[in-house]
PDB file of C-alpha atoms in Angstrom:
ATOM      1  CA  MET A   1      51.445 -65.974 -27.705  1.00  0.00           C
ATOM      2  CA  THR A   2      52.535 -68.875 -25.236  1.00  0.00           C
ATOM      3  CA  GLY A   3      53.007 -68.319 -21.467  1.00  0.00           C
ATOM      4  CA  GLY A   4      56.749 -69.634 -21.682  1.00  0.00           C
ATOM      5  CA  GLY A   5      56.956 -66.054 -24.521  1.00  0.00           C
ATOM      6  CA  ASN A   6      55.530 -63.480 -22.274  1.00  0.00           C
ATOM      7  CA  LEU A   7      57.705 -64.963 -19.459  1.00  0.00           C
ATOM      8  CA  ARG A   8      60.812 -64.785 -21.246  1.00  0.00           C
ATOM      9  CA  ALA A   9      59.577 -61.581 -22.138  1.00  0.00           C
ATOM     10  CA  ALA A  10      59.248 -59.841 -19.378  1.00  0.00           C
ATOM     11  CA  ALA A  11      62.418 -61.058 -17.994  1.00  0.00           C
ATOM     12  CA  LEU A  12      64.391 -59.739 -20.655  1.00  0.00           C
ATOM     13  CA  ALA A  13      62.581 -56.526 -19.915  1.00  0.00           C
ATOM     14  CA  LEU A  14      63.540 -56.225 -16.542  1.00  0.00           C
ATOM     15  CA  LEU A  15      66.980 -56.683 -17.770  1.00  0.00           C
ATOM     16  CA  ALA A  16      66.486 -54.378 -20.281  1.00  0.00           C
ATOM     17  CA  MET A  17      65.259 -51.563 -17.338  1.00  0.00           C
ATOM     18  CA  ALA A  18      68.710 -53.096 -14.931  1.00  0.00           C
ATOM     19  CA  ILE A  19      70.774 -51.773 -18.000  1.00  0.00           C
ATOM     20  CA  LEU A  20      69.572 -48.608 -18.582  1.00  0.00           C
ATOM     21  CA  ALA A  21      69.186 -47.267 -14.960  1.00  0.00           C
ATOM     22  CA  THR A  22      72.524 -48.176 -14.331  1.00  0.00           C
ATOM     23  CA  HIS A  23      73.030 -45.904 -17.505  1.00  0.00           C
ATOM     24  CA  ASP A  24      71.406 -43.048 -15.436  1.00  0.00           C
ATOM     25  CA  VAL A  25      73.576 -43.604 -12.890  1.00  0.00           C
ATOM     26  CA  ILE A  26      76.603 -43.503 -15.087  1.00  0.00           C
ATOM     27  CA  ILE A  27      75.105 -39.651 -15.659  1.00  0.00           C
ATOM     28  CA  LYS A  28      74.298 -38.482 -12.742  1.00  0.00           C
ATOM     29  CA  SER A  29      77.717 -39.371 -11.667  1.00  0.00           C
ATOM     30  CA  LEU A  30      79.405 -37.624 -14.195  1.00  0.00           C
ATOM     31  CA  GLY A  31      76.513 -34.642 -14.073  1.00  0.00           C
ATOM     32  CA  SER A  32      78.352 -33.436 -11.111  1.00  0.00           C
ATOM     33  CA  ARG A  33      81.463 -32.247 -12.798  1.00  0.00           C
ATOM     34  CA  PHE A  34      80.489 -31.990 -16.389  1.00  0.00           C
ATOM     35  CA  SER A  35      77.476 -30.092 -18.025  1.00  0.00           C
ATOM     36  CA  PRO A  36      74.616 -31.859 -19.750  1.00  0.00           C
ATOM     37  CA  LEU A  37      75.645 -30.999 -23.007  1.00  0.00           C
ATOM     38  CA  GLN A  38      78.980 -31.948 -22.555  1.00  0.00           C
ATOM     39  CA  ILE A  39      78.137 -35.505 -21.761  1.00  0.00           C
ATOM     40  CA  LEU A  40      75.490 -35.505 -24.251  1.00  0.00           C
ATOM     41  CA  PHE A  41      78.022 -34.379 -27.540  1.00  0.00           C
ATOM     42  CA  PHE A  42      80.414 -37.329 -26.195  1.00  0.00           C
ATOM     43  CA  VAL A  43      77.985 -39.899 -25.774  1.00  0.00           C
ATOM     44  CA  ALA A  44      76.334 -39.239 -29.385  1.00  0.00           C
ATOM     45  CA  LEU A  45      79.879 -39.068 -30.337  1.00  0.00           C
ATOM     46  CA  PHE A  46      80.550 -42.193 -28.894  1.00  0.00           C
ATOM     47  CA  SER A  47      77.218 -43.371 -30.521  1.00  0.00           C
ATOM     48  CA  LEU A  48      78.474 -42.505 -34.085  1.00  0.00           C
ATOM     49  CA  PRO A  49      80.462 -45.796 -34.971  1.00  0.00           C
ATOM     50  CA  LEU A  50      78.075 -47.979 -33.524  1.00  0.00           C
ATOM     51  CA  VAL A  51      75.741 -45.932 -35.508  1.00  0.00           C
ATOM     52  CA  THR A  52      78.200 -45.986 -38.831  1.00  0.00           C
ATOM     53  CA  LEU A  53      78.538 -49.912 -38.240  1.00  0.00           C
ATOM     54  CA  ALA A  54      74.174 -50.096 -38.037  1.00  0.00           C
ATOM     55  CA  LEU A  55      74.905 -48.342 -41.884  1.00  0.00           C
ATOM     56  CA  ALA A  56      77.670 -50.135 -43.269  1.00  0.00           C
ATOM     57  CA  HIS A  57      74.658 -53.337 -43.475  1.00  0.00           C
ATOM     58  CA  GLU A  58      72.407 -51.195 -45.485  1.00  0.00           C
ATOM     59  CA  ARG A  59      72.149 -51.736 -48.997  1.00  0.00           C
ATOM     60  CA  ALA A  60      70.914 -47.783 -49.757  1.00  0.00           C
ATOM     61  CA  PRO A  61      72.675 -45.373 -47.511  1.00  0.00           C
ATOM     62  CA  ALA A  62      71.524 -42.758 -49.732  1.00  0.00           C
ATOM     63  CA  LEU A  63      68.079 -42.981 -48.610  1.00  0.00           C
ATOM     64  CA  LEU A  64      69.324 -41.418 -45.587  1.00  0.00           C
ATOM     65  CA  ARG A  65      66.889 -38.557 -46.696  1.00  0.00           C
ATOM     66  CA  PRO A  66      63.742 -38.982 -44.779  1.00  0.00           C
ATOM     67  CA  VAL A  67      60.518 -39.797 -46.486  1.00  0.00           C
ATOM     68  CA  ALA A  68      59.009 -37.401 -44.296  1.00  0.00           C
ATOM     69  CA  PRO A  69      61.372 -34.833 -43.431  1.00  0.00           C
ATOM     70  CA  ARG A  70      59.716 -32.413 -41.201  1.00  0.00           C
ATOM     71  CA  TRP A  71      58.100 -35.271 -39.053  1.00  0.00           C
ATOM     72  CA  VAL A  72      61.666 -36.380 -38.689  1.00  0.00           C
ATOM     73  CA  MET A  73      62.939 -32.720 -38.004  1.00  0.00           C
ATOM     74  CA  LEU A  74      60.614 -32.353 -35.380  1.00  0.00           C
ATOM     75  CA  ARG A  75      61.335 -35.771 -33.518  1.00  0.00           C
ATOM     76  CA  THR A  76      65.279 -35.444 -33.602  1.00  0.00           C
ATOM     77  CA  ILE A  77      64.932 -32.010 -31.871  1.00  0.00           C
ATOM     78  CA  ALA A  78      62.506 -33.264 -29.642  1.00  0.00           C
ATOM     79  CA  MET A  79      65.115 -36.235 -28.936  1.00  0.00           C
ATOM     80  CA  VAL A  80      67.765 -33.534 -28.280  1.00  0.00           C
ATOM     81  CA  ILE A  81      65.701 -31.333 -25.853  1.00  0.00           C
ATOM     82  CA  ALA A  82      64.578 -35.064 -24.308  1.00  0.00           C
ATOM     83  CA  ALA A  83      68.308 -36.036 -23.914  1.00  0.00           C
ATOM     84  CA  GLY A  84      69.328 -33.085 -22.655  1.00  0.00           C
ATOM     85  CA  SER A  85      66.791 -32.221 -19.994  1.00  0.00           C
ATOM     86  CA  SER A  86      66.768 -35.987 -18.908  1.00  0.00           C
ATOM     87  CA  MET A  87      70.386 -35.292 -18.180  1.00  0.00           C
ATOM     88  CA  TYR A  88      69.870 -32.373 -16.497  1.00  0.00           C
ATOM     89  CA  ALA A  89      67.653 -33.682 -13.961  1.00  0.00           C
ATOM     90  CA  PHE A  90      69.476 -36.960 -13.289  1.00  0.00           C
ATOM     91  CA  ALA A  91      72.288 -34.557 -12.126  1.00  0.00           C
ATOM     92  CA  VAL A  92      70.514 -31.964 -10.302  1.00  0.00           C
ATOM     93  CA  LEU A  93      67.213 -34.236  -8.163  1.00  0.00           C
ATOM     94  CA  PRO A  94      67.157 -37.575  -6.587  1.00  0.00           C
ATOM     95  CA  LEU A  95      66.870 -40.479  -8.822  1.00  0.00           C
ATOM     96  CA  ALA A  96      63.630 -41.726  -7.047  1.00  0.00           C
ATOM     97  CA  GLU A  97      62.248 -37.892  -7.850  1.00  0.00           C
ATOM     98  CA  THR A  98      63.232 -37.951 -11.756  1.00  0.00           C
ATOM     99  CA  TYR A  99      61.929 -41.361 -12.265  1.00  0.00           C
ATOM    100  CA  ALA A 100      58.798 -40.508 -10.743  1.00  0.00           C
ATOM    101  CA  LEU A 101      58.525 -36.987 -13.262  1.00  0.00           C
ATOM    102  CA  LEU A 102      59.827 -39.263 -16.613  1.00  0.00           C
ATOM    103  CA  PHE A 103      57.097 -41.583 -15.741  1.00  0.00           C
ATOM    104  CA  THR A 104      54.445 -39.762 -16.892  1.00  0.00           C
ATOM    105  CA  MET A 105      55.742 -40.103 -20.184  1.00  0.00           C
ATOM    106  CA  PRO A 106      52.985 -42.858 -21.374  1.00  0.00           C
ATOM    107  CA  LEU A 107      50.340 -40.119 -19.954  1.00  0.00           C
ATOM    108  CA  TRP A 108      51.729 -37.360 -22.211  1.00  0.00           C
ATOM    109  CA  VAL A 109      51.749 -40.207 -25.039  1.00  0.00           C
ATOM    110  CA  THR A 110      47.656 -40.380 -24.757  1.00  0.00           C
ATOM    111  CA  VAL A 111      47.263 -37.370 -24.619  1.00  0.00           C
ATOM    112  CA  MET A 112      49.256 -36.863 -27.852  1.00  0.00           C
ATOM    113  CA  ALA A 113      47.999 -39.615 -29.631  1.00  0.00           C
ATOM    114  CA  ILE A 114      44.559 -37.884 -29.637  1.00  0.00           C
ATOM    115  CA  PRO A 115      45.993 -35.190 -32.707  1.00  0.00           C
ATOM    116  CA  LEU A 116      48.556 -37.020 -34.357  1.00  0.00           C
ATOM    117  CA  LEU A 117      47.281 -40.763 -34.392  1.00  0.00           C
ATOM    118  CA  GLY A 118      43.589 -40.101 -34.277  1.00  0.00           C
ATOM    119  CA  GLU A 119      43.654 -42.268 -30.976  1.00  0.00           C
ATOM    120  CA  ARG A 120      39.800 -42.120 -29.103  1.00  0.00           C
ATOM    121  CA  VAL A 121      40.548 -41.461 -25.113  1.00  0.00           C
ATOM    122  CA  GLY A 122      37.758 -42.681 -23.491  1.00  0.00           C
ATOM    123  CA  LEU A 123      36.491 -41.400 -19.525  1.00  0.00           C
ATOM    124  CA  HIS A 124      38.789 -44.006 -17.749  1.00  0.00           C
ATOM    125  CA  ARG A 125      41.825 -42.913 -19.136  1.00  0.00           C
ATOM    126  CA  TRP A 126      40.892 -40.027 -18.755  1.00  0.00           C
ATOM    127  CA  LEU A 127      40.667 -40.439 -15.197  1.00  0.00           C
ATOM    128  CA  ALA A 128      43.676 -42.497 -15.283  1.00  0.00           C
ATOM    129  CA  ILE A 129      45.802 -39.342 -16.253  1.00  0.00           C
ATOM    130  CA  LEU A 130      44.324 -37.157 -14.108  1.00  0.00           C
ATOM    131  CA  VAL A 131      45.256 -39.483 -10.826  1.00  0.00           C
ATOM    132  CA  GLY A 132      49.185 -39.480 -13.024  1.00  0.00           C
ATOM    133  CA  LEU A 133      48.857 -35.478 -12.773  1.00  0.00           C
ATOM    134  CA  ALA A 134      48.076 -35.631  -9.538  1.00  0.00           C
ATOM    135  CA  GLY A 135      50.641 -38.505  -8.837  1.00  0.00           C
ATOM    136  CA  VAL A 136      53.176 -35.460  -9.987  1.00  0.00           C
ATOM    137  CA  LEU A 137      51.675 -32.428  -7.634  1.00  0.00           C
ATOM    138  CA  VAL A 138      52.364 -34.746  -4.863  1.00  0.00           C
ATOM    139  CA  VAL A 139      56.050 -35.423  -5.915  1.00  0.00           C
ATOM    140  CA  LEU A 140      56.646 -31.917  -6.780  1.00  0.00           C
ATOM    141  CA  ARG A 141      54.524 -30.827  -3.213  1.00  0.00           C
ATOM    142  CA  PRO A 142      54.110 -27.065  -4.690  1.00  0.00           C
ATOM    143  CA  GLY A 143      53.915 -24.627  -1.905  1.00  0.00           C
ATOM    144  CA  SER A 144      55.718 -26.973   0.693  1.00  0.00           C
ATOM    145  CA  ALA A 145      58.907 -28.092  -1.283  1.00  0.00           C
ATOM    146  CA  PRO A 146      61.082 -25.869  -3.108  1.00  0.00           C
ATOM    147  CA  LEU A 147      60.296 -26.162  -7.106  1.00  0.00           C
ATOM    148  CA  THR A 148      63.863 -26.441  -9.016  1.00  0.00           C
ATOM    149  CA  ALA A 149      64.653 -25.906 -12.926  1.00  0.00           C
ATOM    150  CA  GLY A 150      65.708 -29.620 -12.410  1.00  0.00           C
ATOM    151  CA  HIS A 151      62.123 -30.761 -11.513  1.00  0.00           C
ATOM    152  CA  ALA A 152      60.881 -28.432 -14.686  1.00  0.00           C
ATOM    153  CA  ALA A 153      64.083 -30.473 -16.869  1.00  0.00           C
ATOM    154  CA  ALA A 154      62.324 -33.825 -15.957  1.00  0.00           C
ATOM    155  CA  LEU A 155      58.688 -33.315 -17.113  1.00  0.00           C
ATOM    156  CA  VAL A 156      60.021 -31.683 -20.063  1.00  0.00           C
ATOM    157  CA  GLY A 157      62.367 -34.977 -20.507  1.00  0.00           C
ATOM    158  CA  ALA A 158      58.728 -37.311 -20.325  1.00  0.00           C
ATOM    159  CA  PHE A 159      57.200 -34.941 -22.759  1.00  0.00           C
ATOM    160  CA  CYS A 160      59.938 -34.789 -25.568  1.00  0.00           C
ATOM    161  CA  SER A 161      60.181 -38.241 -24.828  1.00  0.00           C
ATOM    162  CA  ALA A 162      56.273 -38.851 -25.700  1.00  0.00           C
ATOM    163  CA  LEU A 163      56.698 -36.683 -28.630  1.00  0.00           C
ATOM    164  CA  THR A 164      59.235 -38.976 -30.051  1.00  0.00           C
ATOM    165  CA  GLY A 165      57.361 -42.490 -29.066  1.00  0.00           C
ATOM    166  CA  VAL A 166      54.342 -40.854 -30.823  1.00  0.00           C
ATOM    167  CA  ILE A 167      55.940 -39.510 -33.924  1.00  0.00           C
ATOM    168  CA  ALA A 168      57.713 -42.520 -34.523  1.00  0.00           C
ATOM    169  CA  ARG A 169      54.240 -44.689 -34.318  1.00  0.00           C
ATOM    170  CA  ARG A 170      53.401 -42.385 -36.567  1.00  0.00           C
ATOM    171  CA  LEU A 171      56.397 -42.817 -38.707  1.00  0.00           C
ATOM    172  CA  GLY A 172      56.624 -46.807 -38.689  1.00  0.00           C
ATOM    173  CA  GLY A 173      55.168 -47.410 -41.876  1.00  0.00           C
ATOM    174  CA  ILE A 174      57.583 -44.978 -44.014  1.00  0.00           C
ATOM    175  CA  GLU A 175      60.554 -44.354 -42.582  1.00  0.00           C
ATOM    176  CA  ARG A 176      63.425 -46.629 -42.238  1.00  0.00           C
ATOM    177  CA  SER A 177      64.389 -47.337 -38.366  1.00  0.00           C
ATOM    178  CA  VAL A 178      68.362 -46.125 -39.850  1.00  0.00           C
ATOM    179  CA  VAL A 179      66.659 -42.648 -40.598  1.00  0.00           C
ATOM    180  CA  MET A 180      65.746 -42.521 -36.914  1.00  0.00           C
ATOM    181  CA  LEU A 181      68.918 -43.864 -35.513  1.00  0.00           C
ATOM    182  CA  TYR A 182      71.111 -41.832 -37.519  1.00  0.00           C
ATOM    183  CA  TRP A 183      69.238 -38.185 -37.703  1.00  0.00           C
ATOM    184  CA  PRO A 184      68.949 -37.897 -34.160  1.00  0.00           C
ATOM    185  CA  VAL A 185      72.528 -38.909 -33.196  1.00  0.00           C
ATOM    186  CA  MET A 186      73.708 -36.072 -35.624  1.00  0.00           C
ATOM    187  CA  GLY A 187      71.300 -33.336 -34.114  1.00  0.00           C
ATOM    188  CA  MET A 188      72.951 -34.351 -30.627  1.00  0.00           C
ATOM    189  CA  LEU A 189      76.093 -33.615 -32.141  1.00  0.00           C
ATOM    190  CA  ALA A 190      75.482 -30.265 -33.576  1.00  0.00           C
ATOM    191  CA  THR A 191      73.765 -28.676 -30.433  1.00  0.00           C
ATOM    192  CA  ALA A 192      76.054 -29.798 -28.465  1.00  0.00           C
ATOM    193  CA  GLY A 193      79.107 -29.279 -30.446  1.00  0.00           C
ATOM    194  CA  LEU A 194      77.551 -25.232 -30.554  1.00  0.00           C
ATOM    195  CA  ALA A 195      77.759 -25.482 -26.802  1.00  0.00           C
ATOM    196  CA  MET A 196      81.114 -27.201 -26.202  1.00  0.00           C
ATOM    197  CA  PRO A 197      82.917 -23.744 -26.018  1.00  0.00           C
ATOM    198  CA  LEU A 198      80.658 -22.665 -23.043  1.00  0.00           C
ATOM    199  CA  VAL A 199      80.829 -25.718 -21.761  1.00  0.00           C
ATOM    200  CA  TYR A 200      84.004 -27.575 -21.799  1.00  0.00           C
ATOM    201  CA  ARG A 201      85.800 -29.212 -19.244  1.00  0.00           C
ATOM    202  CA  PRO A 202      88.988 -31.243 -19.688  1.00  0.00           C
ATOM    203  CA  PRO A 203      87.822 -35.017 -18.804  1.00  0.00           C
ATOM    204  CA  ALA A 204      89.934 -37.265 -17.430  1.00  0.00           C
ATOM    205  CA  GLY A 205      90.037 -40.521 -19.107  1.00  0.00           C
ATOM    206  CA  LEU A 206      88.118 -42.291 -16.922  1.00  0.00           C
ATOM    207  CA  ASP A 207      85.527 -40.186 -17.429  1.00  0.00           C
ATOM    208  CA  LEU A 208      85.472 -40.497 -21.351  1.00  0.00           C
ATOM    209  CA  GLY A 209      85.520 -44.125 -20.882  1.00  0.00           C
ATOM    210  CA  LEU A 210      82.098 -43.451 -18.410  1.00  0.00           C
ATOM    211  CA  MET A 211      80.505 -41.449 -21.074  1.00  0.00           C
ATOM    212  CA  ALA A 212      81.580 -44.006 -23.367  1.00  0.00           C
ATOM    213  CA  VAL A 213      79.567 -46.903 -21.674  1.00  0.00           C
ATOM    214  CA  ILE A 214      77.093 -44.608 -21.759  1.00  0.00           C
ATOM    215  CA  ALA A 215      76.288 -44.727 -25.175  1.00  0.00           C
ATOM    216  CA  VAL A 216      77.380 -48.802 -25.222  1.00  0.00           C
ATOM    217  CA  LEU A 217      74.614 -49.271 -22.647  1.00  0.00           C
ATOM    218  CA  ASN A 218      71.861 -47.228 -24.371  1.00  0.00           C
ATOM    219  CA  LEU A 219      72.326 -49.092 -27.289  1.00  0.00           C
ATOM    220  CA  LEU A 220      72.307 -52.878 -25.339  1.00  0.00           C
ATOM    221  CA  GLY A 221      69.691 -51.679 -23.082  1.00  0.00           C
ATOM    222  CA  ASN A 222      67.335 -51.176 -26.058  1.00  0.00           C
ATOM    223  CA  ALA A 223      68.307 -54.307 -28.326  1.00  0.00           C
ATOM    224  CA  VAL A 224      67.445 -56.274 -24.747  1.00  0.00           C
ATOM    225  CA  MET A 225      64.137 -53.883 -24.454  1.00  0.00           C
ATOM    226  CA  LEU A 226      63.436 -54.666 -28.096  1.00  0.00           C
ATOM    227  CA  ALA A 227      64.136 -58.243 -28.018  1.00  0.00           C
ATOM    228  CA  ALA A 228      61.854 -58.258 -24.844  1.00  0.00           C
ATOM    229  CA  TYR A 229      58.650 -57.055 -27.302  1.00  0.00           C
ATOM    230  CA  ARG A 230      59.636 -59.365 -30.098  1.00  0.00           C
ATOM    231  CA  ALA A 231      59.364 -62.850 -27.445  1.00  0.00           C
ATOM    232  CA  GLY A 232      56.152 -61.655 -25.708  1.00  0.00           C
ATOM    233  CA  GLU A 233      53.124 -59.385 -25.614  1.00  0.00           C
ATOM    234  CA  ALA A 234      53.553 -55.730 -25.280  1.00  0.00           C
ATOM    235  CA  ALA A 235      51.049 -55.197 -22.418  1.00  0.00           C
ATOM    236  CA  ILE A 236      53.337 -58.013 -20.909  1.00  0.00           C
ATOM    237  CA  VAL A 237      56.455 -55.988 -21.633  1.00  0.00           C
ATOM    238  CA  ALA A 238      55.384 -52.021 -21.478  1.00  0.00           C
ATOM    239  CA  PRO A 239      54.509 -52.463 -17.729  1.00  0.00           C
ATOM    240  CA  MET A 240      58.275 -53.693 -16.695  1.00  0.00           C
ATOM    241  CA  GLN A 241      59.533 -49.947 -17.060  1.00  0.00           C
ATOM    242  CA  TYR A 242      58.366 -49.712 -13.496  1.00  0.00           C
ATOM    243  CA  SER A 243      60.885 -51.394 -12.376  1.00  0.00           C
ATOM    244  CA  GLN A 244      63.361 -48.845 -12.556  1.00  0.00           C
ATOM    245  CA  ILE A 245      61.690 -47.363  -9.464  1.00  0.00           C
ATOM    246  CA  ILE A 246      63.587 -50.585  -7.424  1.00  0.00           C
ATOM    247  CA  TRP A 247      66.402 -49.862  -9.076  1.00  0.00           C
ATOM    248  CA  ALA A 248      66.229 -46.099  -8.443  1.00  0.00           C
ATOM    249  CA  VAL A 249      65.662 -46.154  -4.085  1.00  0.00           C
ATOM    250  CA  MET A 250      68.277 -49.205  -4.488  1.00  0.00           C
ATOM    251  CA  PHE A 251      71.278 -46.784  -6.217  1.00  0.00           C
ATOM    252  CA  GLY A 252      70.461 -43.636  -5.048  1.00  0.00           C
ATOM    253  CA  TRP A 253      70.640 -45.066  -1.061  1.00  0.00           C
ATOM    254  CA  LEU A 254      73.583 -47.312  -2.018  1.00  0.00           C
ATOM    255  CA  LEU A 255      75.890 -44.393  -4.215  1.00  0.00           C
ATOM    256  CA  PHE A 256      74.409 -40.889  -3.083  1.00  0.00           C
ATOM    257  CA  ALA A 257      72.798 -41.339  -0.048  1.00  0.00           C
ATOM    258  CA  GLU A 258      69.214 -40.378  -0.856  1.00  0.00           C
ATOM    259  CA  HIS A 259      66.610 -41.598   1.112  1.00  0.00           C
ATOM    260  CA  PRO A 260      63.178 -40.835  -0.327  1.00  0.00           C
ATOM    261  CA  ASP A 261      60.107 -39.738   1.883  1.00  0.00           C
ATOM    262  CA  ALA A 262      56.599 -41.099   1.863  1.00  0.00           C
ATOM    263  CA  VAL A 263      55.246 -38.493   0.301  1.00  0.00           C
ATOM    264  CA  THR A 264      57.514 -38.954  -2.910  1.00  0.00           C
ATOM    265  CA  LEU A 265      57.152 -42.824  -2.805  1.00  0.00           C
ATOM    266  CA  ALA A 266      53.402 -42.503  -2.468  1.00  0.00           C
ATOM    267  CA  GLY A 267      53.085 -39.638  -5.390  1.00  0.00           C
ATOM    268  CA  VAL A 268      55.004 -42.922  -7.645  1.00  0.00           C
ATOM    269  CA  THR A 269      53.105 -44.955  -6.849  1.00  0.00           C
ATOM    270  CA  MET A 270      50.158 -43.070  -8.356  1.00  0.00           C
ATOM    271  CA  ILE A 271      51.780 -42.528 -11.466  1.00  0.00           C
ATOM    272  CA  VAL A 272      53.121 -45.987 -11.665  1.00  0.00           C
ATOM    273  CA  ALA A 273      49.312 -46.875 -11.324  1.00  0.00           C
ATOM    274  CA  ALA A 274      47.975 -44.585 -13.349  1.00  0.00           C
ATOM    275  CA  GLY A 275      50.336 -45.943 -16.335  1.00  0.00           C
ATOM    276  CA  LEU A 276      49.893 -49.226 -15.704  1.00  0.00           C
ATOM    277  CA  TYR A 277      46.157 -48.930 -15.868  1.00  0.00           C
ATOM    278  CA  ILE A 278      46.542 -47.306 -19.271  1.00  0.00           C
ATOM    279  CA  VAL A 279      48.531 -49.954 -20.328  1.00  0.00           C
ATOM    280  CA  ALA A 280      45.782 -52.138 -19.238  1.00  0.00           C
ATOM    281  CA  ARG A 281      43.405 -50.052 -21.028  1.00  0.00           C
ATOM    282  CA  GLU A 282      45.000 -50.021 -24.315  1.00  0.00           C
ATOM    283  CA  ARG A 283      45.408 -53.368 -24.286  1.00  0.00           C
ATOM    284  CA  ARG A 284      41.754 -54.136 -24.129  1.00  0.00           C
ATOM    285  CA  GLY A 285      40.252 -51.676 -26.730  1.00  0.00           C
ATOM    286  CA  SER A 286      42.983 -49.745 -28.506  1.00  0.00           C
ATOM    287  CA  ASP A 287      44.025 -50.411 -32.130  1.00  0.00           C
ATOM    288  CA  ASN A 288      46.923 -47.971 -32.265  1.00  0.00           C
ATOM    289  CA  ARG A 289      48.228 -48.780 -28.425  1.00  0.00           C
ATOM    290  CA  PRO A 290      50.515 -45.734 -28.652  1.00  0.00           C
ATOM    291  CA  VAL A 291      51.909 -46.504 -24.965  1.00  0.00           C
ATOM    292  CA  THR A 292      52.535 -50.549 -25.784  1.00  0.00           C
ATOM    293  CA  THR A 293      54.718 -49.604 -28.630  1.00  0.00           C
ATOM    294  CA  THR A 294      56.522 -47.079 -27.998  1.00  0.00           C
ATOM    295  CA  ARG A 295      59.448 -49.344 -27.716  1.00  0.00           C
ATOM    296  CA  THR A 296      62.816 -47.183 -27.069  1.00  0.00           C
ATOM    297  CA  ARG A 297      63.377 -44.327 -25.377  1.00  0.00           C
ATOM    298  CA  PRO A 298      65.627 -41.536 -26.387  1.00  0.00           C
ATOM    299  CA  LEU A 299      69.500 -41.798 -25.717  1.00  0.00           C
ATOM    300  CA  ARG A 300      69.937 -39.821 -22.664  1.00  0.00           C
TER     301      ARG A 300
END
């Protein structure tokens, strides 16, 4: 891969992260007025036409039936939980704290890759995982700061997002992409739809428009990220996800009057350093490379 290709890939990845960070900010702004389940329902609903367009280009739509239905079902359940949990965390936590906990996803991917992908994890990566988990404790500060349902939701979101990525890696050569896309959207519609009578609040036209924008930004951000992986090396692209912490601090300060303290930023630094080290180790000696090949994130 040429240096120019890697430079373009890095630029595309940074653009994708900016798009997805904007997507998260809109979720946070809506989360002060609507239940995460209602947001999830409408975002999935507005995503459905986009999925339908993808299906329209398929020559064999009957093949929406999964080849590995149990794995697809597990991935769908994990994506629904990840999306709902992440939306709740964005609604109730400062952006920097939410991203810090969601950034633990590569740590969980590495651990889950052992039983699900047959990945061997050496001492160096285990130490990186421990450093990352220590960073989580620094951010949470148990005993000195109140732990909330939002913190738990962010960690659940990271864990379930990691599970969806590992399953996608496992099914990459078996299931078609349209199957991996279609069933999670339908799962979100069905699950959030069941909760709508309990959580529904009539949205204004602007709010509906913002929910549609979330759906578009999610698709666009992941499409740009995929283009980045096609343009350059995965080990160059993957670390760009951590640029979201810059957007988190900036958006949090400008839009939500959030000012992360030094302890939070120290914990974020530990988590990011652990993730970057894992990416570097996988580039050197892993065949499966579960972190660097997890290219998209769940709709949320």
